[in-house]
Tab-separated table of C-alpha atoms in Angstrom:
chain	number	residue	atom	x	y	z
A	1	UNK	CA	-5.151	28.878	15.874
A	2	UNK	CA	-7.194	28.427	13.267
A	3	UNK	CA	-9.114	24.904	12.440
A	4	UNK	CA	-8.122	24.014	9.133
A	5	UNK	CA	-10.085	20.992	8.380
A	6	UNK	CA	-12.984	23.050	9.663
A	7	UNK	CA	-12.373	26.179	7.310
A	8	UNK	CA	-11.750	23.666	4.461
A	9	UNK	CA	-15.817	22.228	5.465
A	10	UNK	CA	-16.730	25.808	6.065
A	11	UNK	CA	-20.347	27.162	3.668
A	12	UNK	CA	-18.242	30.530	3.533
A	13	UNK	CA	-15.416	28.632	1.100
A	14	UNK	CA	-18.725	27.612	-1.625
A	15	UNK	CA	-19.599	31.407	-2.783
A	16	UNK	CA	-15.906	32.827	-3.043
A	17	UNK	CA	-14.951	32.106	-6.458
A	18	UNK	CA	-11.722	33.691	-6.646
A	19	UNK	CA	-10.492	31.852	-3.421
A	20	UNK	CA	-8.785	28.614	-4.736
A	21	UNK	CA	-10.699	27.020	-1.227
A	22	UNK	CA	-13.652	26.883	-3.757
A	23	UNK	CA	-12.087	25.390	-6.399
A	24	UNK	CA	-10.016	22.719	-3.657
A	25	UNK	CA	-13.416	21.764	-2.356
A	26	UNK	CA	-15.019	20.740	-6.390
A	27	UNK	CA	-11.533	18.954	-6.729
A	28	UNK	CA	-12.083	16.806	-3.858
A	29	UNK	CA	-15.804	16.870	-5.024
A	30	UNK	CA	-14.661	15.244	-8.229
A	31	UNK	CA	-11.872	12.801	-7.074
A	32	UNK	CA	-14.149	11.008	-5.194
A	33	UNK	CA	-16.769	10.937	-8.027
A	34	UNK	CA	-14.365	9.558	-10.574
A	35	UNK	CA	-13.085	6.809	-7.884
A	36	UNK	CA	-10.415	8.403	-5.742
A	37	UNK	CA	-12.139	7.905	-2.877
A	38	UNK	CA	-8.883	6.522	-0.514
A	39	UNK	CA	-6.895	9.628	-1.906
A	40	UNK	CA	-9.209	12.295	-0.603
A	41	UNK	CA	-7.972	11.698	3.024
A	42	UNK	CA	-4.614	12.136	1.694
A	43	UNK	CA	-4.834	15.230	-0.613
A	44	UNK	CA	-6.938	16.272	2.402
A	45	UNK	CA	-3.851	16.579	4.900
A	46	UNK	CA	-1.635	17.886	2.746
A	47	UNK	CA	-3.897	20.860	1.842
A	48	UNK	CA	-4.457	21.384	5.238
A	49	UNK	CA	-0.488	21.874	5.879
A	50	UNK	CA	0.083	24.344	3.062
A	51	UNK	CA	-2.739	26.336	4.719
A	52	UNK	CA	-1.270	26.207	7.587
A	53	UNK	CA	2.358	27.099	5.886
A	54	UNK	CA	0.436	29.607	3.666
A	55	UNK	CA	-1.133	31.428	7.535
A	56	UNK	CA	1.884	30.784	9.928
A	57	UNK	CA	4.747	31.346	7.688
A	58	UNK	CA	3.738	33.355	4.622
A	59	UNK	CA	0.894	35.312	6.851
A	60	UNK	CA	-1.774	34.630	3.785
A	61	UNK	CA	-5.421	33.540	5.901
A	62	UNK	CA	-7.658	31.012	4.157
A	63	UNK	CA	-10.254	33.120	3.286
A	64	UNK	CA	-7.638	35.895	1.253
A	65	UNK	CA	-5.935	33.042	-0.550
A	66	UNK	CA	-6.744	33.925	-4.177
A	67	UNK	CA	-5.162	32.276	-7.051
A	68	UNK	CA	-3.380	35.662	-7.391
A	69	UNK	CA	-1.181	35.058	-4.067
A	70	UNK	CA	0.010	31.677	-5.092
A	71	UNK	CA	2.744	30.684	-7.396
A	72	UNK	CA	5.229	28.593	-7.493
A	73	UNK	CA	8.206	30.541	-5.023
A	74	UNK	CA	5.529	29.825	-2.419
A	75	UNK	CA	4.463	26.359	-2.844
A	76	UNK	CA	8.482	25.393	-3.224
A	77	UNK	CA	8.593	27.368	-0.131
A	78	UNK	CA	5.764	25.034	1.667
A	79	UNK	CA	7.832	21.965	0.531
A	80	UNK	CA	11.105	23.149	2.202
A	81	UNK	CA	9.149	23.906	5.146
A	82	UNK	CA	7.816	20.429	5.355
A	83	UNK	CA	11.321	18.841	5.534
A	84	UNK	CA	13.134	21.515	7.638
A	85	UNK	CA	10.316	22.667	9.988
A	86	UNK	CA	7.416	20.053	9.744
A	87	UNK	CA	9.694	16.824	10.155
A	88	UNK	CA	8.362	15.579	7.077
A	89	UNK	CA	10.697	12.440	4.985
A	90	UNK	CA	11.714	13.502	1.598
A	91	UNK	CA	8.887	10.770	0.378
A	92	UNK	CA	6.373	12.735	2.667
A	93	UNK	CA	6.799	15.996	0.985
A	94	UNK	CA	6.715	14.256	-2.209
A	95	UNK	CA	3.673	12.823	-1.273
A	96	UNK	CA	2.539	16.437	-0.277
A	97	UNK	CA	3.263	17.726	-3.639
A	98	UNK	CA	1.712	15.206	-5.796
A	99	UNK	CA	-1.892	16.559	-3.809
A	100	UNK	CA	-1.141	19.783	-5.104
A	101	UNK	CA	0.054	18.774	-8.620
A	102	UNK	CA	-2.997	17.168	-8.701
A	103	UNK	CA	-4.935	19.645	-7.639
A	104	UNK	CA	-3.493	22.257	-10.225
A	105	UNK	CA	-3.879	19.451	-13.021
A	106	UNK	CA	-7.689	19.690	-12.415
A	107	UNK	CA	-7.615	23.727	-12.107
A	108	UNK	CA	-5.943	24.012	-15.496
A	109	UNK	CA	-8.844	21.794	-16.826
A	110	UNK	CA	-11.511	23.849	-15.363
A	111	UNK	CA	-9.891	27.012	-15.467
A	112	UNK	CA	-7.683	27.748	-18.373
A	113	UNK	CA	-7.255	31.523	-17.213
A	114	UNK	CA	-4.717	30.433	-14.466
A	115	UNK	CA	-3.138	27.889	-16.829
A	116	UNK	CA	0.122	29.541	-16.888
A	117	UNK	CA	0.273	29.756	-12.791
A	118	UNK	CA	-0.924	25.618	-13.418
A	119	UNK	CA	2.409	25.229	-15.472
A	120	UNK	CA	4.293	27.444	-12.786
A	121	UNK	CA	3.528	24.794	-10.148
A	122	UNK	CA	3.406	21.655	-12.300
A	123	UNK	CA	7.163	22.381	-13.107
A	124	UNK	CA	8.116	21.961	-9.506
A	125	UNK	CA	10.099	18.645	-9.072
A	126	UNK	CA	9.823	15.815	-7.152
A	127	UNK	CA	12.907	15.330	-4.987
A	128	UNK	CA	15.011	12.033	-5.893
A	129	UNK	CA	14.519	9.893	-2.779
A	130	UNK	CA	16.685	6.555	-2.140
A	131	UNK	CA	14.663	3.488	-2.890
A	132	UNK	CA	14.273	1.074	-0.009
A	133	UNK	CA	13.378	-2.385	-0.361
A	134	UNK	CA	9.970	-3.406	0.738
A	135	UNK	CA	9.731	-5.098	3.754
A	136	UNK	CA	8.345	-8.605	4.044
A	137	UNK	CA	7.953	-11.149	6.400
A	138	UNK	CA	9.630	-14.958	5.882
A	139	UNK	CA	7.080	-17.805	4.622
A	140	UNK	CA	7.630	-18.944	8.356
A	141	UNK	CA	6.400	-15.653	9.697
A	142	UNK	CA	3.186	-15.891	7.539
A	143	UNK	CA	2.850	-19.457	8.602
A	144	UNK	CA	3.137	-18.598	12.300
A	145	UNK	CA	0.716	-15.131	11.685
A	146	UNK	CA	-2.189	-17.382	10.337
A	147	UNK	CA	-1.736	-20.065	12.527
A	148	UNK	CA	-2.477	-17.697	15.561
A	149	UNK	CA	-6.563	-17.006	15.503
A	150	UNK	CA	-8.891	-19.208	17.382
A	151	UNK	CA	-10.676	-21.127	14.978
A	152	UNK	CA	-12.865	-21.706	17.716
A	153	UNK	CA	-14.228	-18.168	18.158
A	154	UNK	CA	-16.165	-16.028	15.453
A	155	UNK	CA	-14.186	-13.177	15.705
A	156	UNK	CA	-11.035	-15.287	15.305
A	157	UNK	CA	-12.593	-17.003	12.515
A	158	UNK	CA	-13.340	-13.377	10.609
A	159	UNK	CA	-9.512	-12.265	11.441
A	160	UNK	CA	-7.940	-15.064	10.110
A	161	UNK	CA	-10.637	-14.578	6.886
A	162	UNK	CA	-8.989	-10.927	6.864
A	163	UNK	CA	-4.899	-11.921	7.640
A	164	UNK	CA	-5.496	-14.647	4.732
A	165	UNK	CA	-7.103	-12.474	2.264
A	166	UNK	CA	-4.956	-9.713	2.989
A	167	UNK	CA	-1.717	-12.113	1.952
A	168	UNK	CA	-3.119	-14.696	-0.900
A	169	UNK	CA	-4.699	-11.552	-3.375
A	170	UNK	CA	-2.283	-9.230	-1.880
A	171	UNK	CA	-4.957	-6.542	-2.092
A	172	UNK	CA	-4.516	-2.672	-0.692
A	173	UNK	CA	-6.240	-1.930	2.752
A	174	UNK	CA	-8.650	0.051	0.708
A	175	UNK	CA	-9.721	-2.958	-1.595
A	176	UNK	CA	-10.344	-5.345	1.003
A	177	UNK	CA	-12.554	-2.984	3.318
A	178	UNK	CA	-14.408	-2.314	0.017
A	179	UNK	CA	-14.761	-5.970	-0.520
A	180	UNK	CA	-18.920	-7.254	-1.158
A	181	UNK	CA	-20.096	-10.510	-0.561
A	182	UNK	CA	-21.271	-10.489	-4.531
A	183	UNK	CA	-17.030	-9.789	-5.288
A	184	UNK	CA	-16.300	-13.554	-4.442
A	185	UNK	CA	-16.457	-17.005	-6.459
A	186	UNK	CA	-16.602	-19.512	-4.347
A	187	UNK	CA	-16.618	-21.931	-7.117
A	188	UNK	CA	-14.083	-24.617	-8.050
A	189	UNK	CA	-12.173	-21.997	-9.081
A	190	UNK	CA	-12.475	-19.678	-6.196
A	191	UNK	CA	-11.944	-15.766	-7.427
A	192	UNK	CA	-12.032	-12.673	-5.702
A	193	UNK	CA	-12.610	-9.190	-7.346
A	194	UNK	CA	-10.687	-5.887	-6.342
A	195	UNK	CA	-11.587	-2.816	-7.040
A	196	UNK	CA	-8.173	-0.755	-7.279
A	197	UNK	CA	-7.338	2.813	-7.749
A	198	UNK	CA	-9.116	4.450	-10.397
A	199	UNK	CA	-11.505	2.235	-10.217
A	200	UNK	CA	-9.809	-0.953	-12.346
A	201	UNK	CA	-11.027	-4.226	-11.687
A	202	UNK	CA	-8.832	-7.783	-11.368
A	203	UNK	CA	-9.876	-10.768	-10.782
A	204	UNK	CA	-7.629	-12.716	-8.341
A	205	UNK	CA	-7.685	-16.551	-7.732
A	206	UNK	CA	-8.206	-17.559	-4.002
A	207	UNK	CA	-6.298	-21.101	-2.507
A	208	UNK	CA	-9.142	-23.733	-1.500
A	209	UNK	CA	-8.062	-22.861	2.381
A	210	UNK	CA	-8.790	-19.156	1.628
A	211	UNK	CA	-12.300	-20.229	-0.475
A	212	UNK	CA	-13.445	-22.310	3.470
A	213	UNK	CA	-12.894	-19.779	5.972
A	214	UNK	CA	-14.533	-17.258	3.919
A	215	UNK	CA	-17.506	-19.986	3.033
A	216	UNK	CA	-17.676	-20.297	6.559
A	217	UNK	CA	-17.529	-16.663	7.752
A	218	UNK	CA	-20.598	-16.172	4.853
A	219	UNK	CA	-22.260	-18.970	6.583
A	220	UNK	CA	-22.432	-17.901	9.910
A	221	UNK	CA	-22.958	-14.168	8.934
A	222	UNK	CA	-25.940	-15.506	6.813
A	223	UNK	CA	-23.987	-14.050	3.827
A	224	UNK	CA	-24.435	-16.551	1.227
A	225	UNK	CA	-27.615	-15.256	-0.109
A	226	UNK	CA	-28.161	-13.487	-3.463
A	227	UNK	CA	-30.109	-10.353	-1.839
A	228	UNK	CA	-27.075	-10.221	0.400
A	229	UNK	CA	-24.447	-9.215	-2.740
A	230	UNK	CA	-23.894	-5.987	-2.270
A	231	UNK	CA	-22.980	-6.051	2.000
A	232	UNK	CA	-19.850	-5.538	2.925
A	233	UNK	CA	-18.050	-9.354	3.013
A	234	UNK	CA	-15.718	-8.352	6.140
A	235	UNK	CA	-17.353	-6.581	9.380
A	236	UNK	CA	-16.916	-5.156	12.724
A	237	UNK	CA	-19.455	-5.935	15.711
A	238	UNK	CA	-21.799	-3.367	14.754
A	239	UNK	CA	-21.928	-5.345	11.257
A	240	UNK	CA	-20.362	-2.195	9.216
A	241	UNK	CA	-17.178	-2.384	7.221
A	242	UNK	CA	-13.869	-2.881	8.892
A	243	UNK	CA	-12.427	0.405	8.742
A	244	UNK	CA	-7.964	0.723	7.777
A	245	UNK	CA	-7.805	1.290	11.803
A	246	UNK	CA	-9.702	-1.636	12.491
A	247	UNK	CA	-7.752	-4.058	10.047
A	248	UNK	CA	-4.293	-2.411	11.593
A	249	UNK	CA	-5.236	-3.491	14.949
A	250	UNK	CA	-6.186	-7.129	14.042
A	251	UNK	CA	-2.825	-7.309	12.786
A	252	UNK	CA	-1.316	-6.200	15.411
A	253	UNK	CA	-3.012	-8.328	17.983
A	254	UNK	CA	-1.760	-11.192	16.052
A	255	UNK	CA	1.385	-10.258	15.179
A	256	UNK	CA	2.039	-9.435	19.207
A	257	UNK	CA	0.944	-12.804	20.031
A	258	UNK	CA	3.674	-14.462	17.261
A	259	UNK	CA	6.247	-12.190	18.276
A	260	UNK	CA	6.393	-13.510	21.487
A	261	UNK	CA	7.678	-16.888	20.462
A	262	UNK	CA	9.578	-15.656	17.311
A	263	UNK	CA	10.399	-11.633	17.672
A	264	UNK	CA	13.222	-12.299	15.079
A	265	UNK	CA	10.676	-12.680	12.532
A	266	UNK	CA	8.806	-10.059	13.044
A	267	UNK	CA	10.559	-6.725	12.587
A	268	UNK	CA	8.824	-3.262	13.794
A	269	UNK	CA	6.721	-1.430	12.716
A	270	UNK	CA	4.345	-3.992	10.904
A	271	UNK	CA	1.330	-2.421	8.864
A	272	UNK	CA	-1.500	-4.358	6.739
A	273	UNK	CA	1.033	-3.409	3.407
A	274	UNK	CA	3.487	-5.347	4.253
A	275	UNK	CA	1.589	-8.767	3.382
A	276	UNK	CA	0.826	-7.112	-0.095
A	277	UNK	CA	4.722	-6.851	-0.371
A	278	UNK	CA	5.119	-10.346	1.407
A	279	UNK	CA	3.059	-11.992	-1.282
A	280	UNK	CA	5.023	-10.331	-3.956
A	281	UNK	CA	7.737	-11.361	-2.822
A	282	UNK	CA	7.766	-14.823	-1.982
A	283	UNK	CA	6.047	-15.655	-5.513
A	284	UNK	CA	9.033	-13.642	-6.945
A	285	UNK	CA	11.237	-15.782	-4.847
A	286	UNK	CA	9.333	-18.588	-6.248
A	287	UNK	CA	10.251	-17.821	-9.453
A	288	UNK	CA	6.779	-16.480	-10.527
A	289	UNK	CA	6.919	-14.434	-13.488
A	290	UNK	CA	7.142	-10.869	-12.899
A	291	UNK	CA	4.160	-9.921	-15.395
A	292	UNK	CA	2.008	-11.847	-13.422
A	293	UNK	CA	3.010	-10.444	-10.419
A	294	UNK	CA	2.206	-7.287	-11.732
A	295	UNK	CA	-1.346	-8.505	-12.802
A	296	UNK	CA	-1.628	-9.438	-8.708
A	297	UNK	CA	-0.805	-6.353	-7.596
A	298	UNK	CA	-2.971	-4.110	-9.565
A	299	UNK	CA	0.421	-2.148	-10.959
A	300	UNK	CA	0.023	-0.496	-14.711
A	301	UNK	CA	3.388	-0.459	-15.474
A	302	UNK	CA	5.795	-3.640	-14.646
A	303	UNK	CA	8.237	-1.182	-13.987
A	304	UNK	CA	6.705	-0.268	-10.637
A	305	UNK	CA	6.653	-4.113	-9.362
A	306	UNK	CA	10.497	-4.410	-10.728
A	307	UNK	CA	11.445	-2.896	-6.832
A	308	UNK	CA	10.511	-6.600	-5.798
A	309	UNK	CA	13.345	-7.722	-7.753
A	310	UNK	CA	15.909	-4.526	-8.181
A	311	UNK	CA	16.136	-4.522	-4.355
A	312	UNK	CA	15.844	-8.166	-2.981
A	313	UNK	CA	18.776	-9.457	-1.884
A	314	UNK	CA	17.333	-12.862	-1.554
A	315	UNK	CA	16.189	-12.691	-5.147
A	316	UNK	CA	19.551	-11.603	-6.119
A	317	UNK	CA	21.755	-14.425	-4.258
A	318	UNK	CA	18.821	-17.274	-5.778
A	319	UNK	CA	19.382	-15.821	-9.484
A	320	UNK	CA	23.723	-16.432	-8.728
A	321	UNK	CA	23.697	-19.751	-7.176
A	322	UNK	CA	21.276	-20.829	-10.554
A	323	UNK	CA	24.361	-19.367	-12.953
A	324	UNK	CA	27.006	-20.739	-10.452
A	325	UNK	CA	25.051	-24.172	-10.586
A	326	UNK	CA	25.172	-24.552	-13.917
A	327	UNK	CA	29.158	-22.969	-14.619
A	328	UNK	CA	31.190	-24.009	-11.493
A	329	UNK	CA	33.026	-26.929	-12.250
A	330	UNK	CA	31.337	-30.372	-10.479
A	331	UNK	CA	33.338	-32.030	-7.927
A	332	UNK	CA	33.988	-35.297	-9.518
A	333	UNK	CA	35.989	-37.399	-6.666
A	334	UNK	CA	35.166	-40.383	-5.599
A	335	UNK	CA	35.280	-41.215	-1.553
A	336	UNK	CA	37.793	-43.389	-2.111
A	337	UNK	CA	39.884	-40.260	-3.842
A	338	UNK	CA	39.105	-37.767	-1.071
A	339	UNK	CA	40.446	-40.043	1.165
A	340	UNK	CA	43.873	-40.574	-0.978
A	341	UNK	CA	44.091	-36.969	-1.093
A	342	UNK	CA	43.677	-36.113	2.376
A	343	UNK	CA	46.549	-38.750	3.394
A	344	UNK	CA	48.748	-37.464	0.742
A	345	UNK	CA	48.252	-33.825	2.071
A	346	UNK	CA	49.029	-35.316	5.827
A	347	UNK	CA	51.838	-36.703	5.112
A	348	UNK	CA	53.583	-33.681	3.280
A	349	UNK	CA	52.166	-31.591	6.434
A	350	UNK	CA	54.642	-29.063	8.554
């Protein structure tokens, strides 16, 4: 079998200009130029699978895949494969297809000649998928999760400085692991600055607990210098960034110690994300305004953090009790009148 990733790497893809493997490897080129950086990985796999699809099922190789063999009966073919063959969720091959949307969005940029094959592909739908509410874990889980690292240790002292920063700014994997040491205010005010996709900035204020473990985790690391701005704030032993791996299995570790004395709390699987949709959700819960929530999160449109609210039961059942409060009728009887009505319904009892 042929090694995709290894083809897609390969000098002979650079000097064939009518393969579209020379065009894929400037797009990938230029997303992480522009500040796409975490979607290369991404667009990455799913290029690799229509290969695949494109050598296995439709018996095109790599290297005769010109922009003449594609259109848009064969990439709706790769996305039925993914579901009925690959395994793939509906929001998987979605996923899949917004790489090569992408990908064709560039080519029609570059290339106008194959702008009409461009349309061809862009056309092709995304399927409707059900929407699922986020998970999140109780204010009692979070309490439990942060209460877990030794304080006593340096390494517990840096995961709890990860778990806390990963819940109060609610930040992406990808934002925290790009986090400097120059990116934080530690001032009365404390502030942290994310970098989000497409390379949009927000500022995000820190609680004073979250401000003194990181003070302290810049102390030790002899951090809180000014020629030390542009290292990386959070690190592994070998004092390079923490890698999306590396913050998965801190979270883990900690969230296998707390399940042992609460399981019910902690529902499986658990990933870094589902702090980001913990925060959200608990300040929507506490009646936060959704604009601002959206400001947290790094969203453009408000419509995207609306999910918080559209599919939270909790939120739902909090808004009814406020109407019911204030239009159920009040129970105006006295102790003394319970009591007269409770005899009076005794007596008459069969």
């Amino acid at each position: 079998m042929l090694d995709y990733r290894s083809f897609l790497n390969s000098k002979y893809t650079s000097n064939v200009r009518t393969n579209i493997l020379f065009t894929l490897r400037e797009f990938l080129k230029y997303s992480s130029e522009i500040g796409q950086a975490p979607h290369v990985s991404s667009y990455s796999d799913a290029f690799i699978l229509f290969f695949r699809y494109c050598d296995e099922v439709a018996h095109i190789r790599q290297d005769k895949l010109t922009f003449k063999k594609i259109n848009k009966h064969l990439v709706e073919g790769f996305c039925e494969w993914l579901e009925a063959e690959n395994g793939c969720s509906v929001s998987t091959r979605n996923q899949r297809l917004a790489a090569l949307h992408a990908l064709f969005r560039y080519i029609q940029t570059e290339s106008p000649e194959h702008i009409s094959l461009c349309r061809d592909i862009l056309s092709i739908r995304m399927k409707k998928t059900q929407k699922i509410p986020p998970k999140f874990l109780p204010i009692e889980a979070i309490k439990m999760l942060l209460a877990t690292p030794d304080m006593h240790s340096k390494e517990g002292r840096r995961d709890l400085a990860v778990l806390t920063l990963l819940y109060d700014t609610a930040a992406r994997v990808q934002e925290l692991i790009d986090l400097c040491v120059g990116d934080v205010s530690l001032a009365v005010h404390s502030t942290v600055k994310l970098t989000g996709k497409g390379n949009k900035v927000r500022l995000v204020p820190i609680l004073p607990e979250t401000a003194n473990i990181i003070r302290l985790c810049m102390k030790e690391n002899q951090l809180n210098k000014p020629q030390c701005a542009e290292l990386p704030l959070l690190t592994n032993k070998s004092h390079c960034k923490l890698t999306r791996v590396g913050i998965t299995y801190i979270l883990n570790k900690y969230v296998s110690k707390a399940r042992k004395t609460a399981p019910e709390l902690f529902p499986e699987p658990i990933s870094p994300h589902i702090l980001r949709h913990s925060k959200a959700t608990h300040l929507l819960m506490g009646d936060v305004n959704l604009i601002y929530i959206r400001d947290l999160l790094g969203h453009v449109s408000v419509v995207t953090t609306e999910i918080y609210a559209k599919t939270n039961p909790e939120f739902m059942r909090k808004a009814i009790e406020k109407v019911a409060a204030n239009t159920s009728p009040k129970n105006n009887y006295t102790e003394e009148e319970k009591q007269e009505l409770i005899d009076f319904l005794k007596r008459y009892r069969i």
